[in-house]
Every structure is written in structure tokens, then in C-alpha cells.
Coordinates of N, CA and C in Angstrom, one line a residue:
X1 N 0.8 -1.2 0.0 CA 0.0 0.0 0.0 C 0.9 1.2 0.0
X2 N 0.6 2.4 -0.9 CA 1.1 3.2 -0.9 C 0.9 4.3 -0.1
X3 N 2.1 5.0 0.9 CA 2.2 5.7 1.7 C 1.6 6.8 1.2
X4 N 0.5 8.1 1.6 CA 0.3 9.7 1.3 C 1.4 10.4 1.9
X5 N 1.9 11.0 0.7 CA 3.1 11.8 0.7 C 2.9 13.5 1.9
X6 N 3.4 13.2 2.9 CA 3.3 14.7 3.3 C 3.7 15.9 3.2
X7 N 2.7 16.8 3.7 CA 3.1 18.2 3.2 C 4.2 19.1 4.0
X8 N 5.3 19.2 3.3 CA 6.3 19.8 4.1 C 6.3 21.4 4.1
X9 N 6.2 21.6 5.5 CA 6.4 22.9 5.8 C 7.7 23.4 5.9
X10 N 7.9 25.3 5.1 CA 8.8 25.8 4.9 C 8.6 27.2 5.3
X11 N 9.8 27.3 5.9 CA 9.4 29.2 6.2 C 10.5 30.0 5.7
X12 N 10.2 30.9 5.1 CA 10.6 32.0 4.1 C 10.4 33.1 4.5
X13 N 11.6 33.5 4.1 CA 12.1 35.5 4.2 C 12.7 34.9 5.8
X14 N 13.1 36.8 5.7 CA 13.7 36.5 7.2 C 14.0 36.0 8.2
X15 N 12.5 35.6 8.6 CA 12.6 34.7 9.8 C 12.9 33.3 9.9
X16 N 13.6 32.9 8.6 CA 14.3 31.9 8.3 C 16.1 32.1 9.0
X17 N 16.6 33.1 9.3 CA 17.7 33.8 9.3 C 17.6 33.7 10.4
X18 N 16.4 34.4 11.4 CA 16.5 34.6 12.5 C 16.6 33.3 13.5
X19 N 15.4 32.6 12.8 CA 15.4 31.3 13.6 C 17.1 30.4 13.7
X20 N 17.6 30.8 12.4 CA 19.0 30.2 12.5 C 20.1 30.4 13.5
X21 N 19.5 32.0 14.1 CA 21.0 32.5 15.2 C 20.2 32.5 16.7
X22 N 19.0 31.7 16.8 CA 18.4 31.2 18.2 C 19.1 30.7 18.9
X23 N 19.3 29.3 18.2 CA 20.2 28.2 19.2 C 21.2 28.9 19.7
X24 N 21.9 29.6 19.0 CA 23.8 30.2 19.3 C 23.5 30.9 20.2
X25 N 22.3 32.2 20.7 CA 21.9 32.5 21.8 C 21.2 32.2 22.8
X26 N 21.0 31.0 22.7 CA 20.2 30.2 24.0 C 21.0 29.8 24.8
X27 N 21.0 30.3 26.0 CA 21.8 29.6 27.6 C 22.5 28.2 27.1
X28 N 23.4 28.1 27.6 CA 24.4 26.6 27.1 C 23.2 25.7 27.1
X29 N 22.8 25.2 28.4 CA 22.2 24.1 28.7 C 20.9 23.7 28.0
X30 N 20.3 25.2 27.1 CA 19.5 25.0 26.6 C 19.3 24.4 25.1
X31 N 20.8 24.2 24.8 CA 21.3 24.7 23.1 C 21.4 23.0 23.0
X32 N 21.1 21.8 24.4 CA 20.8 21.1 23.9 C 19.7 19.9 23.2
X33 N 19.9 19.3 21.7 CA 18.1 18.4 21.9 C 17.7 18.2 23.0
X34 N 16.5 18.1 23.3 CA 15.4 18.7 22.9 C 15.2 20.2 22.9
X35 N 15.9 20.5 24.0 CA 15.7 21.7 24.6 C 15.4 23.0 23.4
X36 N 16.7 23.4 22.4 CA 16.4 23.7 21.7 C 15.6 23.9 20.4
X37 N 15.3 22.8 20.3 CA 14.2 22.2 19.0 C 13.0 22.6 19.3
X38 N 12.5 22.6 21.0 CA 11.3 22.8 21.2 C 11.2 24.9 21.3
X39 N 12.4 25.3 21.8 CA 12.6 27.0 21.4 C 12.2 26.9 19.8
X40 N 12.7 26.4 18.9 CA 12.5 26.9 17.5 C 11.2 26.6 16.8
X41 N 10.5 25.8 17.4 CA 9.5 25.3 17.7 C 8.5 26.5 17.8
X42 N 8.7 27.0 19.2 CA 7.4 28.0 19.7 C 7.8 29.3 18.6
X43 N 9.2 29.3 18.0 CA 9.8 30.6 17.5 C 9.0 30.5 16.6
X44 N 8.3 29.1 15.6 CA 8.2 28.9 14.2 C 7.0 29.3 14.4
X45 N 5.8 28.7 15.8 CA 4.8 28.6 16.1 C 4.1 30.4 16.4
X46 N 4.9 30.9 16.5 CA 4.6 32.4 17.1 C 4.8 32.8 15.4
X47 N 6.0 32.6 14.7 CA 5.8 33.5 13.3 C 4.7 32.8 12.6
X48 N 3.9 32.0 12.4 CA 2.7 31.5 11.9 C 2.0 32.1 11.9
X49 N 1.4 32.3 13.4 CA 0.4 33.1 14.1 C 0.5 34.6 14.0
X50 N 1.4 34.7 13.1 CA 1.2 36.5 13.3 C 2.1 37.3 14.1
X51 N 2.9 36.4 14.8 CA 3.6 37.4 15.7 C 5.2 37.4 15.3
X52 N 5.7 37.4 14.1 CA 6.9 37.0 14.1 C 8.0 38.1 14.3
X53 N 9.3 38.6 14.0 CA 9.7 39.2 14.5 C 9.8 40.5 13.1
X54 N 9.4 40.7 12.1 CA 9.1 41.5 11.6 C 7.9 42.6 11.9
X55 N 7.0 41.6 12.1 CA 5.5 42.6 12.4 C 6.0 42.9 13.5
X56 N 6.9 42.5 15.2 CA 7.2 43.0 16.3 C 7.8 43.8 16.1
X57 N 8.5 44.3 15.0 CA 9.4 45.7 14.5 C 8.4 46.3 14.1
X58 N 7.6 46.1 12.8 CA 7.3 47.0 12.5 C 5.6 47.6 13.6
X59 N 5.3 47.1 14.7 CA 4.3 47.5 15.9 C 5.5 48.3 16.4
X60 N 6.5 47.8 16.6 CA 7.2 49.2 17.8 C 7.5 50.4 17.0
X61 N 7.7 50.2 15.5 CA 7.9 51.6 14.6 C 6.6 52.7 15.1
X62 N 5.6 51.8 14.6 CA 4.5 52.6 14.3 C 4.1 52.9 15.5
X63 N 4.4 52.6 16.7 CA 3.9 53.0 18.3 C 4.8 54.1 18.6
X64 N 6.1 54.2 18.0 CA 7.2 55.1 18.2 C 6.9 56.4 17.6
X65 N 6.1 56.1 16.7 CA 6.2 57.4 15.5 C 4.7 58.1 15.9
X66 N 4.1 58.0 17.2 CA 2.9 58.7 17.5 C 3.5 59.5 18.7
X67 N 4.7 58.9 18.7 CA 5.3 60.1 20.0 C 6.3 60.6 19.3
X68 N 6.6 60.5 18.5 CA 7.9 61.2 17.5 C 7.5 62.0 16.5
X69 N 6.6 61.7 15.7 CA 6.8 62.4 14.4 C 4.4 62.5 14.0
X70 N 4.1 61.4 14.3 CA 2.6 61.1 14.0 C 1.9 62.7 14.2
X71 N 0.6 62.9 13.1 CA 0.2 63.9 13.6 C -1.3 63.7 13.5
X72 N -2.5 64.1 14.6 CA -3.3 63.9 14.8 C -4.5 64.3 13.3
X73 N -5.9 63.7 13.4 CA -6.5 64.9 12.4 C -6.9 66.3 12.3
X74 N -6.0 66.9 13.2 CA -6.2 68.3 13.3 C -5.0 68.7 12.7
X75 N -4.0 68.1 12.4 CA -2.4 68.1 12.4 C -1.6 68.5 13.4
X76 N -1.7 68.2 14.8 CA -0.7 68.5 16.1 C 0.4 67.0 16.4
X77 N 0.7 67.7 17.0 CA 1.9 66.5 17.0 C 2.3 66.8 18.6
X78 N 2.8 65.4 19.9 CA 3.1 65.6 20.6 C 4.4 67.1 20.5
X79 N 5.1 66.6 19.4 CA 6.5 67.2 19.1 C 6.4 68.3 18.6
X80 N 5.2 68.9 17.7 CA 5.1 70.1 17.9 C 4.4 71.0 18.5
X81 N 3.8 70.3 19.5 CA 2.7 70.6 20.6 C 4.3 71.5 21.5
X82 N 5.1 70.7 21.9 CA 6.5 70.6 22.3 C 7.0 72.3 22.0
X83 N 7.0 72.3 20.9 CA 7.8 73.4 20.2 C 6.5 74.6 20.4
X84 N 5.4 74.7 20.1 CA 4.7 75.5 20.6 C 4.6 76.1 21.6
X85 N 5.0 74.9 22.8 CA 4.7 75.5 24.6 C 6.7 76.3 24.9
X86 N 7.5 75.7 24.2 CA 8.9 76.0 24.1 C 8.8 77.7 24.0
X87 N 8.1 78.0 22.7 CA 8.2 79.1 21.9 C 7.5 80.6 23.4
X88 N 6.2 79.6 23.5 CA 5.5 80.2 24.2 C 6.2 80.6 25.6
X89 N 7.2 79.5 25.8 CA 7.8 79.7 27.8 C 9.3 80.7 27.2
X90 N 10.0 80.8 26.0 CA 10.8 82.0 25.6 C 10.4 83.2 25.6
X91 N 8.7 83.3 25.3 CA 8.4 84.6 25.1 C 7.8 85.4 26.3
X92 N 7.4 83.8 26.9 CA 7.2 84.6 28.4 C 8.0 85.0 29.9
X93 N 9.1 83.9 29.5 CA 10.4 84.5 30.3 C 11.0 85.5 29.9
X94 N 10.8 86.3 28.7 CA 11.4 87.4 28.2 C 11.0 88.7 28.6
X95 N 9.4 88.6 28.8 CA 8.6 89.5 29.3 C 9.0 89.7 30.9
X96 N 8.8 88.2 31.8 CA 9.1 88.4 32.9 C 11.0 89.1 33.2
X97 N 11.3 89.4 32.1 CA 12.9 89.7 32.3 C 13.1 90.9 32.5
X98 N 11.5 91.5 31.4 CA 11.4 92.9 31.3 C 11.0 93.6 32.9
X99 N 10.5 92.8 33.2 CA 9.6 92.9 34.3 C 10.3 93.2 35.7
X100 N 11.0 91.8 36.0 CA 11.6 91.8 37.0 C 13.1 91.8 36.9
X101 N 13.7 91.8 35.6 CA 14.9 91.9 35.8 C 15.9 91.0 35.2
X102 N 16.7 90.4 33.9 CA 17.5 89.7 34.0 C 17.9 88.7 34.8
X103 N 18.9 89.5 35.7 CA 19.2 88.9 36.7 C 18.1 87.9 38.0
X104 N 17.1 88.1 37.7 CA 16.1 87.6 39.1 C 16.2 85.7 39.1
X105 N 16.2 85.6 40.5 CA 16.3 84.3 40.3 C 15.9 83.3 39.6
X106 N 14.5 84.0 39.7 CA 13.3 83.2 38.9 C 13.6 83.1 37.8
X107 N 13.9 84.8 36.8 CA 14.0 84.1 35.5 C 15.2 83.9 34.9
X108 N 16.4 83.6 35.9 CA 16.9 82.9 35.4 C 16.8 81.6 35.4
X109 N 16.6 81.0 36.2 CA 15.8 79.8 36.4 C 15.3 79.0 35.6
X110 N 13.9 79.4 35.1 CA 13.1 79.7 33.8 C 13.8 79.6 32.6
X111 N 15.3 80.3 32.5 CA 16.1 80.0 31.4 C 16.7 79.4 31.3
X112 N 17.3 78.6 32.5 CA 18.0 77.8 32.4 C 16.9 75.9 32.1
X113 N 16.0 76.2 32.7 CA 15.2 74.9 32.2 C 15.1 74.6 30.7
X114 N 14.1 76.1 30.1 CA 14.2 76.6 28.7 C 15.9 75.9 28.2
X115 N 17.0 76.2 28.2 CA 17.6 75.8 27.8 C 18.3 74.5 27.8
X116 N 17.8 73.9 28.8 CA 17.6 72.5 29.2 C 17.0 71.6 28.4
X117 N 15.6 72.1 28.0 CA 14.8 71.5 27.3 C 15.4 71.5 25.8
X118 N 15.6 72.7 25.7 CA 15.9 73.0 24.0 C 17.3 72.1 23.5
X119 N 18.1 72.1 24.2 CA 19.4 71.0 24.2 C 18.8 69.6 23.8
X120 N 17.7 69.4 24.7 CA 17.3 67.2 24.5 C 16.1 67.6 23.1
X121 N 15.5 68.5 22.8 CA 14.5 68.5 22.0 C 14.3 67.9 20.8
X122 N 15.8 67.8 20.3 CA 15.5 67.2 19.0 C 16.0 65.3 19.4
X123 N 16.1 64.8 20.2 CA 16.3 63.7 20.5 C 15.3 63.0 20.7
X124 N 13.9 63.5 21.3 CA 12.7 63.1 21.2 C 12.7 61.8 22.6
X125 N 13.5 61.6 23.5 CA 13.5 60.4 24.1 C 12.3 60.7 25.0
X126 N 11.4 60.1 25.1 CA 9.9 60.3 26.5 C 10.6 60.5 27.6
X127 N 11.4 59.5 27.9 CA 11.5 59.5 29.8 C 12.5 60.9 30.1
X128 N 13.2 61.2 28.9 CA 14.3 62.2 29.9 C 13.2 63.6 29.4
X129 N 12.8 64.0 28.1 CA 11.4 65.0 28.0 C 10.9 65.0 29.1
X130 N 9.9 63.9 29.2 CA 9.4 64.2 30.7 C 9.8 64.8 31.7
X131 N 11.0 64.7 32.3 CA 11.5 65.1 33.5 C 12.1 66.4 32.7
X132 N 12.6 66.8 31.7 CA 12.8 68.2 31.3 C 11.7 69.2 31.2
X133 N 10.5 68.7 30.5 CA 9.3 69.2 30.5 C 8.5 69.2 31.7
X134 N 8.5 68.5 32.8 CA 8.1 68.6 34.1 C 9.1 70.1 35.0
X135 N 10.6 70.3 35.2 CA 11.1 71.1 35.2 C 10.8 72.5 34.7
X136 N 10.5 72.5 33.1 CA 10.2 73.9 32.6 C 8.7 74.2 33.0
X137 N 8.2 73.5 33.2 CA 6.9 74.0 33.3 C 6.4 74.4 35.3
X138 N 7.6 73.8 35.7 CA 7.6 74.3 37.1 C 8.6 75.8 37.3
X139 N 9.1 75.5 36.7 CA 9.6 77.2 36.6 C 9.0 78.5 36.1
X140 N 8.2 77.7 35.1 CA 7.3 79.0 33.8 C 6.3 79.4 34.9
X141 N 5.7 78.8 35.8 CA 4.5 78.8 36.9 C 5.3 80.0 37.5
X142 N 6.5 79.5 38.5 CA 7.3 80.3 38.9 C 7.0 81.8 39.0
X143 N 8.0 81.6 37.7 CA 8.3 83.2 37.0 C 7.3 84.1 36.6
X144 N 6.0 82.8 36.2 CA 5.1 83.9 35.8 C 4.3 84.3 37.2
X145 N 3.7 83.8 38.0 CA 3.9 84.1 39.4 C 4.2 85.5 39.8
X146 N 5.7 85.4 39.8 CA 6.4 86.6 40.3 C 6.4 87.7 39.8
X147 N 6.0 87.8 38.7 CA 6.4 88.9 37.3 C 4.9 89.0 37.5
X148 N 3.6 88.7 37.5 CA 2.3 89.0 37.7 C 2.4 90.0 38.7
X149 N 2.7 89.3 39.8 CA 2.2 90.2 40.8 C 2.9 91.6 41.3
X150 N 3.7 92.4 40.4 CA 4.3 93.8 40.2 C 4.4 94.2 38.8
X151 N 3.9 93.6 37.8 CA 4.0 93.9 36.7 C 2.5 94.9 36.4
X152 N 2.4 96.3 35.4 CA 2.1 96.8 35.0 C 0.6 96.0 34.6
X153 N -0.3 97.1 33.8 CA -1.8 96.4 33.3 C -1.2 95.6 31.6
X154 N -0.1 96.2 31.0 CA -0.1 96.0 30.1 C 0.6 94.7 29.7
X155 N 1.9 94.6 30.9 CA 2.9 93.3 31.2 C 2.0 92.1 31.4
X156 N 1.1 92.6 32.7 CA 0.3 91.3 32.6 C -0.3 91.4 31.9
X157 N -0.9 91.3 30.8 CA -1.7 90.9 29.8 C -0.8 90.1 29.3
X158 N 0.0 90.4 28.9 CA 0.9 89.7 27.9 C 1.2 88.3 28.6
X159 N 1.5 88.5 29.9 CA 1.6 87.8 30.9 C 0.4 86.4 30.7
X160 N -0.3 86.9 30.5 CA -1.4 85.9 31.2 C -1.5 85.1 29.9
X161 N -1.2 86.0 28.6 CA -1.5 85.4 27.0 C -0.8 84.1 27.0
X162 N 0.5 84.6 27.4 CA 2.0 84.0 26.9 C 1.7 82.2 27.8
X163 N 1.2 82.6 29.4 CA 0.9 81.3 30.3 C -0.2 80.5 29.7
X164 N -1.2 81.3 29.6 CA -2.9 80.4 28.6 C -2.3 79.5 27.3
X165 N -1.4 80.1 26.6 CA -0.9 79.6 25.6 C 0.0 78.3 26.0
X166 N 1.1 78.4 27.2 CA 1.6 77.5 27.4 C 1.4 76.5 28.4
X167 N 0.2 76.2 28.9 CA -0.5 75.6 29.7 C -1.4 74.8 29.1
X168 N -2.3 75.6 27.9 CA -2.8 75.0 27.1 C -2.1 73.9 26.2
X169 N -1.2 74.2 26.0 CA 0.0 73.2 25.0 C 0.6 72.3 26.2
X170 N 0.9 72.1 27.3 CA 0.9 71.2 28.3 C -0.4 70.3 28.3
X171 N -1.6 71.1 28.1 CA -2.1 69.8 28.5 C -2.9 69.1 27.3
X172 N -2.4 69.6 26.3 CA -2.6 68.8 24.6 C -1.6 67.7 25.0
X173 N -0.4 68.0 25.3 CA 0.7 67.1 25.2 C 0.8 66.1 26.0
X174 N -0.1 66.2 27.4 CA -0.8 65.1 28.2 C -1.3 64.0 28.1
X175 N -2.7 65.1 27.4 CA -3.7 63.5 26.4 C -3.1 63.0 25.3
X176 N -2.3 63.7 24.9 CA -1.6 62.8 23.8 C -0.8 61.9 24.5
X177 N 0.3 62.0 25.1 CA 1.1 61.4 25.6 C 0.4 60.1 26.5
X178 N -0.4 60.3 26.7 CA -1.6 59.8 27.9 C -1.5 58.3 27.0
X179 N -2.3 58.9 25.4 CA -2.7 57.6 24.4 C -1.6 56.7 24.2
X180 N -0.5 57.9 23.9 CA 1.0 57.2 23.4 C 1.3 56.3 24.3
X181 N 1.3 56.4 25.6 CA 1.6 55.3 27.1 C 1.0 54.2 26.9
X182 N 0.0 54.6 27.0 CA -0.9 53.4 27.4 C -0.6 52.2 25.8
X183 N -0.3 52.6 24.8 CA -0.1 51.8 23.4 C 1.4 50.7 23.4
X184 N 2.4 52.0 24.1 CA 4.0 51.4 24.8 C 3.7 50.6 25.5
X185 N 3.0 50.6 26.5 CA 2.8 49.7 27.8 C 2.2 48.6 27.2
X186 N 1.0 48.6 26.5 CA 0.8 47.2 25.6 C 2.1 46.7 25.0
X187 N 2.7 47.2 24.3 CA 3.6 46.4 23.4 C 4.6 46.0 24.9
X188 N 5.4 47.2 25.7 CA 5.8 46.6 26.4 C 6.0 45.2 27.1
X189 N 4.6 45.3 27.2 CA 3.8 43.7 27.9 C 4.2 42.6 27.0
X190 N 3.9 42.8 25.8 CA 3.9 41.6 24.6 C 5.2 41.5 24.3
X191 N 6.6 41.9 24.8 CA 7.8 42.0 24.2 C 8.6 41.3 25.6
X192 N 7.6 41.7 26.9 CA 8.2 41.1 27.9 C 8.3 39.8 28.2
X193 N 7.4 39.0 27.4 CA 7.3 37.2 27.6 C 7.8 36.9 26.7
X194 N 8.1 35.3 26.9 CA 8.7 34.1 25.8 C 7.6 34.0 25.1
X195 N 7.5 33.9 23.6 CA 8.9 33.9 23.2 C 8.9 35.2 22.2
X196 N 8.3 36.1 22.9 CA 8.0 37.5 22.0 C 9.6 38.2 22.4
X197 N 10.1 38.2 23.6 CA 11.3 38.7 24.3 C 12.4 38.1 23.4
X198 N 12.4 36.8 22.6 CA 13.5 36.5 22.1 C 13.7 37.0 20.9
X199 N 12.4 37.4 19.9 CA 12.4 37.6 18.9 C 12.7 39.3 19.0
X200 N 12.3 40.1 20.2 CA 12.6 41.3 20.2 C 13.8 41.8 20.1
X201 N 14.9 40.7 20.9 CA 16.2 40.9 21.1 C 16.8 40.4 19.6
X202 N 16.4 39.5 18.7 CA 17.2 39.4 17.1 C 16.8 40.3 16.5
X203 N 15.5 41.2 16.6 CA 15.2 42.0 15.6 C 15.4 43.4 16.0
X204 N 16.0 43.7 17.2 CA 16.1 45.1 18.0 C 14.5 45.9 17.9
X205 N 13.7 44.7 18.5 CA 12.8 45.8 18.5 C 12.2 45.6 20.7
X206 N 13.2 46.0 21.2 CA 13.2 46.1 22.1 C 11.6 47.3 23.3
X207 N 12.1 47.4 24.5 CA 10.8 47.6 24.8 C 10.9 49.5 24.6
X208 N 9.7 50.2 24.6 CA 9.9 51.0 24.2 C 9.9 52.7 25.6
X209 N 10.1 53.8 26.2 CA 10.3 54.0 26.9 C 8.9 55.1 26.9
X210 N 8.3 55.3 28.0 CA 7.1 55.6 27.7 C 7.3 57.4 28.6
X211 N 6.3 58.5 28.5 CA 6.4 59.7 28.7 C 6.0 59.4 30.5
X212 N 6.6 59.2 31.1 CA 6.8 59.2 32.4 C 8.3 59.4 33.4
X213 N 7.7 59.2 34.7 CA 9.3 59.5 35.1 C 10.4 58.3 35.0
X214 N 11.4 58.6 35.1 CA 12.7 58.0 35.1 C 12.7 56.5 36.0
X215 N 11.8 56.2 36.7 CA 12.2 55.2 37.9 C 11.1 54.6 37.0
X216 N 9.9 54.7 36.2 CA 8.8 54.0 36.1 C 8.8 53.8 34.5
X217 N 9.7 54.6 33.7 CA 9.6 54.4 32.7 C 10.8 53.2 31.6
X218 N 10.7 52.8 30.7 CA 11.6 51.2 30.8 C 13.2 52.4 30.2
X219 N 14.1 51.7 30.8 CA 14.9 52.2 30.4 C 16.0 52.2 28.9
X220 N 15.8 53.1 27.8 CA 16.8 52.7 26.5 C 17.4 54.1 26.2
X221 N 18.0 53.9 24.9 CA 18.6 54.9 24.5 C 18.5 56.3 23.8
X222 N 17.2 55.5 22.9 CA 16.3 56.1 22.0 C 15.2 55.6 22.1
X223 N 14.1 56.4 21.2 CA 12.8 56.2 21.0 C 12.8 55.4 19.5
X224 N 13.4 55.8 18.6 CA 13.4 55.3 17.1 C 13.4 53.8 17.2

């Protein structure tokens, strides 16, 4: 009787490559039969289903690029939400300079965050922005504060424009950032288990760092 010939499965593109340099990075003890076979196994089992290490790159691009570059349908962008409130805390520590003085603690202060900020800005990383942009906006409070309450009818106006404007652009950059978190923190999650963690580490699509502070947020180099 003649045997039915079976159907041999084959996997193509990439993740043919990747699966090849698993074993070499699996713990000694694990690199042997069975041990192995059954890692390349769940690796092969996971790129079937959808999850292989290409679409895990290209989910962390596209989760990256709503805090980097994405723009809503209004056209704002966390990053130029950024540059808006930037523009706005220059024009209003300038006024407060008029006000109280160059030299005053406060707005120097104010300028020194401002320039703090504007240094990391084009780097775009969440966790260190955060703590820059938490800083400038505790100083802009500050300054404008102090410069309010001796400044002229005409200073404060300008005063109050310059804060409305950059308060308001704080808390655009909130809810956005709010969405952007909560999307990292998913992927986060899905990059932290086997065997999504192994495929993350061959394809560098590692975890991603989300708009919070420094102790809570994961720690990398970049956002890209």
C-alpha cells in the first residue's frame, strides 16, 4: 500500500535567518536536543500566528512614530505641541525679564530649564522630555507668578497670553502622551514574555520608553 506523501512545511524570508541565530543565543544548557528544537518550535509557532519578528518591529515603529513624528487629524503632533509650549515659555520669560529683571532668580531659572529643554529636543526620548518638560513648566509657573504680581496692566496681559498659551499646549501634550503610554505599555507587555522577548532581542525591536518619570519608565537609549 502506498504511503500519502506529506506536506512539508517551509518558512521563508527573514525569519528563516533569525530562527538560525536562536540556538547560538540560548543559555548553554538549553542549546541542547530537545531543549532547543522545542525554542525553535514555539519561534516557528509564534511567526505563523502572526507574531513573528518582523510585524514585532514594525508594531514598535508605528507605536514610536505617535510620540515622534505622527500627527493627529487636526495636524498637532506631541512634538510640535513641544515646540509650541517651548516658543510660548521663551516669550514669556522674556517679558518676565522685562519685568523683574534679567538677573532675578526666577527668570533665570526659567532660562536655564528653557535651555535645558531645548538642548534634548531634538532627541525626542519620553523619559528624559518628561523630567525636562516637568522642570520647565515648574519654573514657567514660577516666573510667571512673580512677574504677575508687580508687573504693570499691560505686562500682565501679555503675561497671562503667553501662560494660557503654554498651559494649554501642556495639556494637549498630556492627552496625547496619555494615548501614546498606554499603546507602549501594551507592546511593552507583549515583548516582555517568551517567546516574543527573544524575537525582540534578534530584531532590536526592544521595549519601548514611555512619557513618564525616570524610575517607572523602561529604560533605552532612544525612542526610534
Amino acid at each position: 500500500m502506498q504511503l500519502e506523501q506529506q506536506e512539508t512545511f517551509v518558512i521563508h524570508g527573514p525569519q528563516l535567518e533569525v530562527f538560525g541565530e536562536v540556538e547560538s543565543r540560548l543559555p548553554p544548557p538549553a542549546r541542547k536536543r530537545p531543549v532547543a528544537a522545542l525554542a525553535l518550535v514555539a519561534l516557528a509557532l509564534v511567526s505563523v500566528f502572526g507574531i513573528g519578528g518582523a510585524r514585532l518591529k514594525g508594531v514598535r515603529s508605528s507605536t514610536a512614530r505617535i510620540y515622534s513624528a505622527q500627527q493627529d487629524e487636526y495636524g498637532h503632533s506631541i512634538q510640535g505641541d513641544f515646540a509650541a509650549q517651548a516658543d510660548a515659555a521663551a516669550s514669556l520669560i522674556r517679558v518676565a525679564g522685562n519685568v523683574l529683571g534679567e538677573q532675578d532668580a526666577d527668570v533665570q531659572a526659567a532660562q536655564a530649564a528653557l535651555d535645558s529643554w531645548n538642548a534634548e529636543a531634538d532627541a525626542a526620548r519620553p523619559a528624559v522630555q518628561y523630567q525636562l518638560n516637568t522642570a520647565l513648566s515648574g519654573a514657567v509657573d514660577l516666573v510667571y507668578t512673580a512677574a504677575s504680581d508687580v508687573a504693570d496692566s499691560k505686562a500682565k496681559g501679555q503675561l497671562d497670553d503667553l501662560h494660557d498659551s503654554f498651559t494649554s499646549a501642556q495639556a494637549t501634550i498630556e492627552r496625547a502622551a496619555a494615548d501614546y503610554n498606554t499603546k507602549a505599555e501594551d507592546y511593552n507587555a507583549t515583548v516582555s514574555a517568551f517567546p516574543a522577548n527573544v524575537l525582540a532581542g534578534l530584531w532590536n525591536a526592544g521595549p519601548l520608553q514611555t512619557f513618564a518619570p525616570a524610575d517607572v519608565a523602561v529604560g533605552m537609549t532612544g525612542n526610534g
